[in-house]
Coordinates of C-alpha atoms and ligand atoms in Angstrom, one line a residue:
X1 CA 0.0 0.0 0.0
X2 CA 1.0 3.7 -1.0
X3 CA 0.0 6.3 1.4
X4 CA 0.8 9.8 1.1
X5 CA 1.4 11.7 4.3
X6 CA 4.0 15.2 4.5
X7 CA 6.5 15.4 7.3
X8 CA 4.4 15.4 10.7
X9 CA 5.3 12.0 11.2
X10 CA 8.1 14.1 12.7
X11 CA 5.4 15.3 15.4
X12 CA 3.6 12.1 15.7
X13 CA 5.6 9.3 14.6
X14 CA 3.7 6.7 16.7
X15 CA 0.7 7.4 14.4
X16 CA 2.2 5.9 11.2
X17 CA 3.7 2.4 11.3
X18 CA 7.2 2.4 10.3
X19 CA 7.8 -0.7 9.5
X20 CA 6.6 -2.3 6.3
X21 CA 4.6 1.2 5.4
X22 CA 5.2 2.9 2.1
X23 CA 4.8 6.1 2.0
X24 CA 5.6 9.1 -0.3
X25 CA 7.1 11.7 0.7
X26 CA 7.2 15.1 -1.4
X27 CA 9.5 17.9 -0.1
X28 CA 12.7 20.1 -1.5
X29 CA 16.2 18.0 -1.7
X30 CA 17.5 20.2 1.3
X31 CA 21.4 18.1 1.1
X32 CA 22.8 15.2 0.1
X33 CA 25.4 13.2 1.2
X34 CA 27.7 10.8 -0.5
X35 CA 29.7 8.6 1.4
X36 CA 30.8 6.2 -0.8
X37 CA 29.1 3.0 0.0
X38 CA 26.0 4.7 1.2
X39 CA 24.3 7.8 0.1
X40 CA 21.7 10.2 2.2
X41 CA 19.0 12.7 0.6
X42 CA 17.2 14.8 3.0
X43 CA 14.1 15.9 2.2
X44 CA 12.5 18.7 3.9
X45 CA 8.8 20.5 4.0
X46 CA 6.9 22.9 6.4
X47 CA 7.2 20.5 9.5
X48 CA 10.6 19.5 8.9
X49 CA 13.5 16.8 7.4
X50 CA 13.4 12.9 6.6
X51 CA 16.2 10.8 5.5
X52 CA 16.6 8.9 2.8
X53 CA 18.6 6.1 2.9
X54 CA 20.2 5.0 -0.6
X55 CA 22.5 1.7 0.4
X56 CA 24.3 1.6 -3.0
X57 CA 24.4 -2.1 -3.2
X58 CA 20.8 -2.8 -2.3
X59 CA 19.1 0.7 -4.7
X60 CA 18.5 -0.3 -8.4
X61 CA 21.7 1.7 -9.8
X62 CA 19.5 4.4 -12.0
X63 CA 17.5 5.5 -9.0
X64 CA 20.5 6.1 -6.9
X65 CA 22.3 7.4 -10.0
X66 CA 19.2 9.6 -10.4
X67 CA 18.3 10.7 -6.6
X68 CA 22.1 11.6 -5.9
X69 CA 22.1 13.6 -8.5
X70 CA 19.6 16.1 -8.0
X71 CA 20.5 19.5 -7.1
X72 CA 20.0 21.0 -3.6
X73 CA 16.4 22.7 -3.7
X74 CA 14.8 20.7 -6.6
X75 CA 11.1 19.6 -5.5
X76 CA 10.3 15.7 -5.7
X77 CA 8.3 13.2 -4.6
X78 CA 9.8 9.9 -3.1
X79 CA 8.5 7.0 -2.4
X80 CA 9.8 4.5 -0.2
X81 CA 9.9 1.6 3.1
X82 CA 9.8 3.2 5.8
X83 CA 12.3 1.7 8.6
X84 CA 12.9 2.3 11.8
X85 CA 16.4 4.2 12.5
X86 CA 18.2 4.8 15.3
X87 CA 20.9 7.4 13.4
X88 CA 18.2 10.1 12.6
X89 CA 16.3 12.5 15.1
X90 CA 12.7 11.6 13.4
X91 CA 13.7 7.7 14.6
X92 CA 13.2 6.2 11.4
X93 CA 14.3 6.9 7.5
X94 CA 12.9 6.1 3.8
X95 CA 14.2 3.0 1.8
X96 CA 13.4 4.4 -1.9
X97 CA 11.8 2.4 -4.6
X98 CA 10.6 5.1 -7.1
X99 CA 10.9 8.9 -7.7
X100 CA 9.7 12.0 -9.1
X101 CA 11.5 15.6 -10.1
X102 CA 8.6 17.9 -9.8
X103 CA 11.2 20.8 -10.6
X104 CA 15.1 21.2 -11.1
X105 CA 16.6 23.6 -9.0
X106 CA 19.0 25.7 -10.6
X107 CA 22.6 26.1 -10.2
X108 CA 24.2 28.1 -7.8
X109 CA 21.2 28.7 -5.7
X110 CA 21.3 32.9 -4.8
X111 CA 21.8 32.1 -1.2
X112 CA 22.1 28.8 1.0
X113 CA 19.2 27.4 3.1
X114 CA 21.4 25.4 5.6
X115 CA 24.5 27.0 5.2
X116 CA 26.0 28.5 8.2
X117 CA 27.2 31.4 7.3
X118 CA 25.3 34.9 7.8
X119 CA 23.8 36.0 5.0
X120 CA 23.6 39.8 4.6
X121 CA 19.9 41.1 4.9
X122 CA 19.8 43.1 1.8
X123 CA 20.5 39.5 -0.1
X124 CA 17.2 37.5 2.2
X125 CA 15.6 40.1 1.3
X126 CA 16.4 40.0 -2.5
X127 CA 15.9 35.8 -2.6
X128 CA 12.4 36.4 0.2
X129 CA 11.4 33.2 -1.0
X130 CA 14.6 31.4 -0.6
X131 CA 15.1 33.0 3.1
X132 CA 11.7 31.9 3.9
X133 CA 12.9 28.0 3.6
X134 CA 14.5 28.5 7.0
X135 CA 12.4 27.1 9.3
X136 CA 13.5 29.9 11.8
X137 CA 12.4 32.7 9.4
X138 CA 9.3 30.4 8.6
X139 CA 8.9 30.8 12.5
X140 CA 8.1 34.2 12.8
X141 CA 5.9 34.5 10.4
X142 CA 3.3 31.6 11.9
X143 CA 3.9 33.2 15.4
X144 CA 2.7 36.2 13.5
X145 CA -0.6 34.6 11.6
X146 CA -1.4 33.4 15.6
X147 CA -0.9 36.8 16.8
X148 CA -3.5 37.9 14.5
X149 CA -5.8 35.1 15.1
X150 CA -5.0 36.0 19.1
X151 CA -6.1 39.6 18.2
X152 CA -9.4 38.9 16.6
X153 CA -10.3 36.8 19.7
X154 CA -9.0 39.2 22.4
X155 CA -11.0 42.1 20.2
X156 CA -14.7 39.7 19.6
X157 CA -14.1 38.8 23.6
X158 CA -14.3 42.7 24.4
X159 CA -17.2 43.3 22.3
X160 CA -15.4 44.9 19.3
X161 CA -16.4 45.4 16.1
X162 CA -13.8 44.8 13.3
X163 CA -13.9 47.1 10.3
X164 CA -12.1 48.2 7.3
X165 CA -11.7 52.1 6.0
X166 CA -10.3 53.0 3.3
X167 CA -6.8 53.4 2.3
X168 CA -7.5 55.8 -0.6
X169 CA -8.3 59.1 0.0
X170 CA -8.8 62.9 -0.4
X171 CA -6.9 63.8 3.0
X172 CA -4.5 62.3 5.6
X173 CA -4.9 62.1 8.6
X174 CA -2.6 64.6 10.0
X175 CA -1.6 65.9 6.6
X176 CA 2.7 66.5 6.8
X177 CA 4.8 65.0 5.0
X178 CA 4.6 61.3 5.6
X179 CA 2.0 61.1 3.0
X180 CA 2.3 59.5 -0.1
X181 CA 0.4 60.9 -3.2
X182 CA -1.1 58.9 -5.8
X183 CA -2.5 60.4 -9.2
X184 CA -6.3 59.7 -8.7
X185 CA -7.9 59.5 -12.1
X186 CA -6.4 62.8 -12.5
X187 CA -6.4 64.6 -9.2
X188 CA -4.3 64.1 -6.2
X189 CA -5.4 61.2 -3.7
X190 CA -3.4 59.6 -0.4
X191 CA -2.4 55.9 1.0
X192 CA -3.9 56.1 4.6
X193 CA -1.3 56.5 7.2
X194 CA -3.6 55.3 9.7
X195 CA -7.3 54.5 9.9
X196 CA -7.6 57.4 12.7
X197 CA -10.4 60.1 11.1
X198 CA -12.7 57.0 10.1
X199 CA -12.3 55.1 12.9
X200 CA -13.3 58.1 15.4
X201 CA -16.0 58.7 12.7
X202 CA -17.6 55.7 13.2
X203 CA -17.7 56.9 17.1
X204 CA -21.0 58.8 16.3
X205 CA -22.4 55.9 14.5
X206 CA -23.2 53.8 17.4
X207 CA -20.8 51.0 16.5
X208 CA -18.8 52.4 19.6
X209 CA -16.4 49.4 19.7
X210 CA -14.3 49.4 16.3
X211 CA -10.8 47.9 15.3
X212 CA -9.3 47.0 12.3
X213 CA -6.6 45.4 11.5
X214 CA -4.6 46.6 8.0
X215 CA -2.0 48.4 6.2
X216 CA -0.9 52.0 7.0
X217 CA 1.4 53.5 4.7
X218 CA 3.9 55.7 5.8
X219 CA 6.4 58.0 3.6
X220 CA 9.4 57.7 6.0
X221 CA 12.1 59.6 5.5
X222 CA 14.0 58.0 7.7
X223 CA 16.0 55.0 7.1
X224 CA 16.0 53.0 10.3
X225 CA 15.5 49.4 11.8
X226 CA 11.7 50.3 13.1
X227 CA 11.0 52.5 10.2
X228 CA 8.9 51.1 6.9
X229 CA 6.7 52.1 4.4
X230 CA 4.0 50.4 4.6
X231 CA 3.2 48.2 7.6
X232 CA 0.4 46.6 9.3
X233 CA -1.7 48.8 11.9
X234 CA -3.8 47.4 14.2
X235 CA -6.1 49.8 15.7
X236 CA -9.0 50.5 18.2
X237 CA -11.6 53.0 18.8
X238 CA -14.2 52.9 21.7
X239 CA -16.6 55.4 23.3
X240 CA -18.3 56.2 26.5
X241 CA -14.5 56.2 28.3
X242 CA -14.5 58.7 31.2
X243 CA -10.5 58.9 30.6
X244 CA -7.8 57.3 28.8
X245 CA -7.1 54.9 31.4
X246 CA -10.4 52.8 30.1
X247 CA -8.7 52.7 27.0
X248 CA -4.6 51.2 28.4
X249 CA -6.9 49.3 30.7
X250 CA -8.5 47.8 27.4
X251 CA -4.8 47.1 25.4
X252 CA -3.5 45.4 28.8
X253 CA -6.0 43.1 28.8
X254 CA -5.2 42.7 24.3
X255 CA -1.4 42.4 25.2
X256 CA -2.1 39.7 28.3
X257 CA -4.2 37.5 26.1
X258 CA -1.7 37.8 22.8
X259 CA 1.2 37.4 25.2
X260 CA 0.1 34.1 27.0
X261 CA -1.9 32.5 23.5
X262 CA 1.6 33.3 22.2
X263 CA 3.2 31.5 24.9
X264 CA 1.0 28.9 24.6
X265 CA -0.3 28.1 21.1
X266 CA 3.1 29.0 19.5
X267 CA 5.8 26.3 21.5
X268 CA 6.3 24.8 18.6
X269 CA 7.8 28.3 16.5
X270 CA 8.9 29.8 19.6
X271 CA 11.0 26.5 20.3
X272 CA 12.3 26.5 16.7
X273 CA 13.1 30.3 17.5
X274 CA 15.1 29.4 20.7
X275 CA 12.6 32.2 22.2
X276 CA 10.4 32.1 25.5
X277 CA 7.8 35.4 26.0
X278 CA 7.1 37.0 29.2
X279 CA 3.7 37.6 30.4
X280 CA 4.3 40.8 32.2
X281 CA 1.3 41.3 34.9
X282 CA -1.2 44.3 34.4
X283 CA -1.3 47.1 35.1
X284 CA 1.6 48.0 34.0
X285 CA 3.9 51.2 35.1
X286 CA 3.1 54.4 33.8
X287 CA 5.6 57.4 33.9
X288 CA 4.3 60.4 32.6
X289 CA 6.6 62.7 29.9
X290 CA 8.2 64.7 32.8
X291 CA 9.3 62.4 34.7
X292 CA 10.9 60.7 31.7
X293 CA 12.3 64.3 31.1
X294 CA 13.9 64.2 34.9
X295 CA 15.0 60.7 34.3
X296 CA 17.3 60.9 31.6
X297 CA 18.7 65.0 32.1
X298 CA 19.3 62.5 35.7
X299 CA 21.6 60.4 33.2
X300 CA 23.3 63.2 32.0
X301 CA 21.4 63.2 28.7
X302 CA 21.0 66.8 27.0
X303 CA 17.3 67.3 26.8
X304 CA 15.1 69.8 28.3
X305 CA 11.1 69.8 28.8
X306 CA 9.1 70.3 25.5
X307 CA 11.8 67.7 23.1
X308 CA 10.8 64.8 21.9
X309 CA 12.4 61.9 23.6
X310 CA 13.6 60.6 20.8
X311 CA 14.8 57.0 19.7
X312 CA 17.8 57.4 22.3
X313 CA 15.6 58.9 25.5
X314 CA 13.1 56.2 24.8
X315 CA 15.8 53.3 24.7
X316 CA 17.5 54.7 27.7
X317 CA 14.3 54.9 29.5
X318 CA 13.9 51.5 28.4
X319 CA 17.1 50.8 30.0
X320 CA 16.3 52.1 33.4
X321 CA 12.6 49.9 33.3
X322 CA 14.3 46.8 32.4
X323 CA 16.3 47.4 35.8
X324 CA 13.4 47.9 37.5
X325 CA 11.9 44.6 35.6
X326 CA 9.4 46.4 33.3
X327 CA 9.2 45.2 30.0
X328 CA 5.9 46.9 29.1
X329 CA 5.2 50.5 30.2
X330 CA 3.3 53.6 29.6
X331 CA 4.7 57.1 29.0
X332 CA 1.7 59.4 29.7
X333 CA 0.7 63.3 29.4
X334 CA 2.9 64.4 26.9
X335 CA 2.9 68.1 25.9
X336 CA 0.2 68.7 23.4
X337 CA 2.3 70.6 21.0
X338 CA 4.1 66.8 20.2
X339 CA 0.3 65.3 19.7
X340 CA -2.0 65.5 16.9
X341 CA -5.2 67.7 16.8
X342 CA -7.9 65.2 17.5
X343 CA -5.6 64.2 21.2
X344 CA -8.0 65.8 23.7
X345 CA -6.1 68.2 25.8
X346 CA -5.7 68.8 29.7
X347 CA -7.6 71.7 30.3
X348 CA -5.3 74.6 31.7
X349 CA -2.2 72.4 31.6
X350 CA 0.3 72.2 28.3
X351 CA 0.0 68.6 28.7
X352 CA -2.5 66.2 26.5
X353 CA -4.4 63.3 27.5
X354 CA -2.2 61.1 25.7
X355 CA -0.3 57.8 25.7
X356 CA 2.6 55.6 24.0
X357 CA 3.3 51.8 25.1
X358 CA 6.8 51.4 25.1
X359 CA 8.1 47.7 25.1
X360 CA 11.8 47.3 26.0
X361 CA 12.8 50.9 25.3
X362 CA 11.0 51.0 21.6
X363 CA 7.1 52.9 21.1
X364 CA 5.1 50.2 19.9
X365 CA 1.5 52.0 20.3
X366 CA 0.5 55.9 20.9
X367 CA -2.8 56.9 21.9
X368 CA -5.2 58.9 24.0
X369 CA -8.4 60.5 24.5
X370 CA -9.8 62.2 21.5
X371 CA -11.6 65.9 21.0
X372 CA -14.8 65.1 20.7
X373 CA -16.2 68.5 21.1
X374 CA -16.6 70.0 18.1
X375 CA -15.7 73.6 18.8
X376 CA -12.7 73.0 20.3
X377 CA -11.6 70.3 17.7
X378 CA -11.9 72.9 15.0
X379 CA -9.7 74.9 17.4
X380 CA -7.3 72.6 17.6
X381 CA -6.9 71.9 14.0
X382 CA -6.6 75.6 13.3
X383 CA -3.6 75.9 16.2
X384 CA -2.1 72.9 14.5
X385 CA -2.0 74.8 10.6
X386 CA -4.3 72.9 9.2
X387 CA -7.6 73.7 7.4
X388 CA -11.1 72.6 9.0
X389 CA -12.6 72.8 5.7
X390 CA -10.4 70.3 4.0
X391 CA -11.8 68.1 6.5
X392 CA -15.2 68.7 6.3
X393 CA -16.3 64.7 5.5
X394 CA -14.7 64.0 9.3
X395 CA -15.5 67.0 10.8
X396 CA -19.0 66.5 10.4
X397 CA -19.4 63.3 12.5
X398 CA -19.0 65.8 15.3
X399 CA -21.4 68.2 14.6
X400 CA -24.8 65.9 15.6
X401 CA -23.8 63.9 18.7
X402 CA -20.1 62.6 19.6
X403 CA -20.0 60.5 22.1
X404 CA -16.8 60.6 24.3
X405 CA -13.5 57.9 22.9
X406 CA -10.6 57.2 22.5
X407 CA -8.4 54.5 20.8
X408 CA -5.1 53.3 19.8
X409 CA -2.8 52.3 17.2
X410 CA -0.5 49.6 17.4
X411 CA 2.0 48.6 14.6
X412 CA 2.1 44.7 14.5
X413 CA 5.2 44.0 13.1
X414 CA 7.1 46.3 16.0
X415 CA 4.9 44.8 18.5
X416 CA 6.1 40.8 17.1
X417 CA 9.9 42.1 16.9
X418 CA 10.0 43.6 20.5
X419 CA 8.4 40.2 21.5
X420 CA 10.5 37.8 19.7
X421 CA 14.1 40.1 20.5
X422 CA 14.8 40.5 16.5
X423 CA 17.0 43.0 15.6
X424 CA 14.9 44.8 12.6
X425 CA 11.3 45.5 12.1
X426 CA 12.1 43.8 8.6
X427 CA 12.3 40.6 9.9
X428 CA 8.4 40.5 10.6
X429 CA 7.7 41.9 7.1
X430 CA 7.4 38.9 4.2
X431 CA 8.6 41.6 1.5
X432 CA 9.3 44.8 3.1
X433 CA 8.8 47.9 1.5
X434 CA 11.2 51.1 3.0
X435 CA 12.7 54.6 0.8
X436 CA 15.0 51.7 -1.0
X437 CA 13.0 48.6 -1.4
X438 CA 10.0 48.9 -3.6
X439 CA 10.7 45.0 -5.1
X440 CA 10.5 42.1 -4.6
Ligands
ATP1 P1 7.7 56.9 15.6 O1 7.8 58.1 16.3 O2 8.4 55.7 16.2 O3 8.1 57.0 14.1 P2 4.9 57.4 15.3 O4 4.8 58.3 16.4 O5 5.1 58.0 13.9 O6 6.2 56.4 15.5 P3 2.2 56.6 15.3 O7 1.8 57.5 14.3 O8 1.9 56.9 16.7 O9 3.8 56.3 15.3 O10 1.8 55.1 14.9 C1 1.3 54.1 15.9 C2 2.2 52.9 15.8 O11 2.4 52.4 14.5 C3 3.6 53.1 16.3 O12 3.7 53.0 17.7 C4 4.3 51.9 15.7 O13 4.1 50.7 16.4 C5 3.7 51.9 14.3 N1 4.4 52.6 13.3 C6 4.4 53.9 13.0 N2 5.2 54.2 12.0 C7 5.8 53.1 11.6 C8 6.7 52.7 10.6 N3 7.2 53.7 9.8 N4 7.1 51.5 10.5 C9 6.6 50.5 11.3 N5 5.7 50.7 12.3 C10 5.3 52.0 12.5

């Protein structure tokens, strides 16, 4: 009998017979191994490697002629005894009796798959689908389908919405210079940068729990390891909040059921990974923007009240939590004059009702309370330069009922990076785009 099963024999070899059980086996030719007398193919898919076993004197001579030949990353099928083996980690390997070539790989490949040498990013990123044969790479990018799938739940289990606005359109959200402009049948149109204006519309709708989960493009001037052009925004909007601590109240309990599902659910990637994830407990600390101010001019650090705290303040406050053994944390209050127009501001004060999670030193979510009186929205925008009649389609939404809210935006791939320690928001992008990569 010929049964075809892939590779999870690996995760439950007691399930298929080993002995006297044909099976075929389809896969990429990962290495092989010629050692005179005896020969090995390995044979790898999604759940990992098998052995094949070519004893020269015992394999008709055009099948081990024609299996030892293949080049490394050709796609077959082989079919084969299986036999029990103590010399292979899966505990047993395939005796071959017949063959297919579903593809030829071509010689030299553009970049190894098992080879241990470091491969420099710019050439992954060039050969994506190559890079992607690494189970480790594979790795992040099931932990990241989970996360998504960890999202949804945490969001359905709070009584959330989900939604989609559009990503082409008239205005930005905060207009500036991170926009990119597309040619729109003739006139001049804009990638989203975030969902913001349509999600806080939807606040007068009634649908008072929104999120969405989707792309945000960005046009980032700046060429750094947390920096891309587009990546994937995961947002929230919710009314009747009496401050913005009903809204970090809300993404605590997001983070503490992504965090332990992660933990959970994703062993098996994490273990391939060599990672573990902490659970921090809620709630978690919150420092407001002075006293990160007084912390670092404490460190010596030349900054005054009123600067941005930059990517070196906010690593070197990261620094000083991870001491204190804070992974997650809030940095709350900042001035106004940092935040956008729809931030809600603290009456009398130059500070705003506004917040950024920070996750070992890096921002991975800013938000707040938003204006949701109209009068002193429109004031806002006009302080901030910008023109309430260009926004007129959002603007509107606040003229017949508004209902207090506030929300957040979180970008997933920094949030999965921070989590897994990788070293560039990159790695949790399948085909990143940034001011030099528009291809693959
Ligand atoms: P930063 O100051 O780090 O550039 P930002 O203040 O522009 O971030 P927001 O506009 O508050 O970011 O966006 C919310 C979240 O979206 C950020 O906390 C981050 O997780 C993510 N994000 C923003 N810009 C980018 C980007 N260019 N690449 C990847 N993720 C991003």
């Amino acid at each position: 009998m010929t049964v075809s099963v892939n590779m999870s024999v690996r995760r439950d070899s007691k399930s298929v017979s080993v002995n006297d059980t044909s099976v075929t086996m389809e896969g990429w030719v990962q290495d092989i191994r010629n050692l005179g007398g005896i020969s090995f193919v390995i044979l790898r898919d999604r759940f990992g490697t098998v052995q094949i076993t070519l004893p020269k004197k015992k394999i008709d001579p055009e099948l081990f002629e024609g299996l030892t030949s293949l080049s490394r990353e050709s796609v077959v099928s082989v079919t084969g005894e299986v036999k029990a083996s103590d010399q292979t980690e899966l505990g047993l390997e395939i005796i071959p009796s017949s063959f297919i070539v579903h593809s030829n790989a071509a010689v030299p490949l553009p970049m190894g798959v098992i080879d241990r040498v470091n491969t420099e990013m710019d050439t992954r990123l060039n050969n994506r689908f190559m890079d992607l044969r690494k189970p480790e790479i594979r790795a992040i990018f099931e932990l990241k389908s989970l996360m998504l799938d960890l999202l949804d739940e945490a969001m359905r289990e709070n009584g959330f919405t989900q939604v989609s606005t559009p990503k082409l359109s008239e205005s930005g959200a905060e207009g500036g210079a991170t926009l990119f402009k597309v040619d729109y049948f003739g006139r001049p149109a804009y990638l989203a940068q975030s969902p913001q204006l349509y999600k806080q519309m939807l606040m007068s709708t009634g649908l008072d729990r929104v999120y969405e989960i989707g792309p945000a493009f960005r046009a980032e001037h700046s060429n750094t390891n947390r920096h891309v052009t587009e990546f994937i925004s995961f947002d929230g909007e919710m009314s009747w909040i009496s401050s913005q601590s009903d809204v970090m109240a809300m993404i605590e309990r997001i983070m503490d059921h992504i965090l332990k599902g992660l933990k959970e659910r994703g062993e098996d990637q994490l273990k391939v990974l060599g990672k573990d994830v902490n659970v921090p407990a809620a709630p978690y600390p919150v420092l407001t923007y002075s006293e990160c101010i007084k912390m670092l001019i404490a460190t010596g650090m030349d900054i005054k009240d009123g600067d941005d705290l930059g990517t070196e303040g906010e690593k070197m406050i990261g620094d000083i939590m991870a001491e204190k053994g804070h992974e997650l944390y809030w940095i709350a209050e900042y001035p106004e004059q940092e935040k956008p127009f729809y931030i809600m501001e603290k009456d009398g004060t130059k500070f705003s009702y506004s917040f950024d999670l920070d996750y070992k030193g890096q921002e991975i979510s800013s938000g707040g309370q938003r204006e949701h009186r109209y009068e002193k929205l429109v004031e806002r925008m006009r302080k901030k330069g910008l023109d309430p009649e260009s926004f007129d389609f959002y603007l509107n939404a606040f003229k017949y009922g508004m209902p207090p809210h506030g929300g957040w935006g979180i970008g997933i791939e920094r949030l999965l990076v921070k989590m897994l320690d990788l070293p560039n928001v990159r790695e949790a992008i399948l085909f990143p785009r940034d001011m030099s990569r528009l291809s693959p």
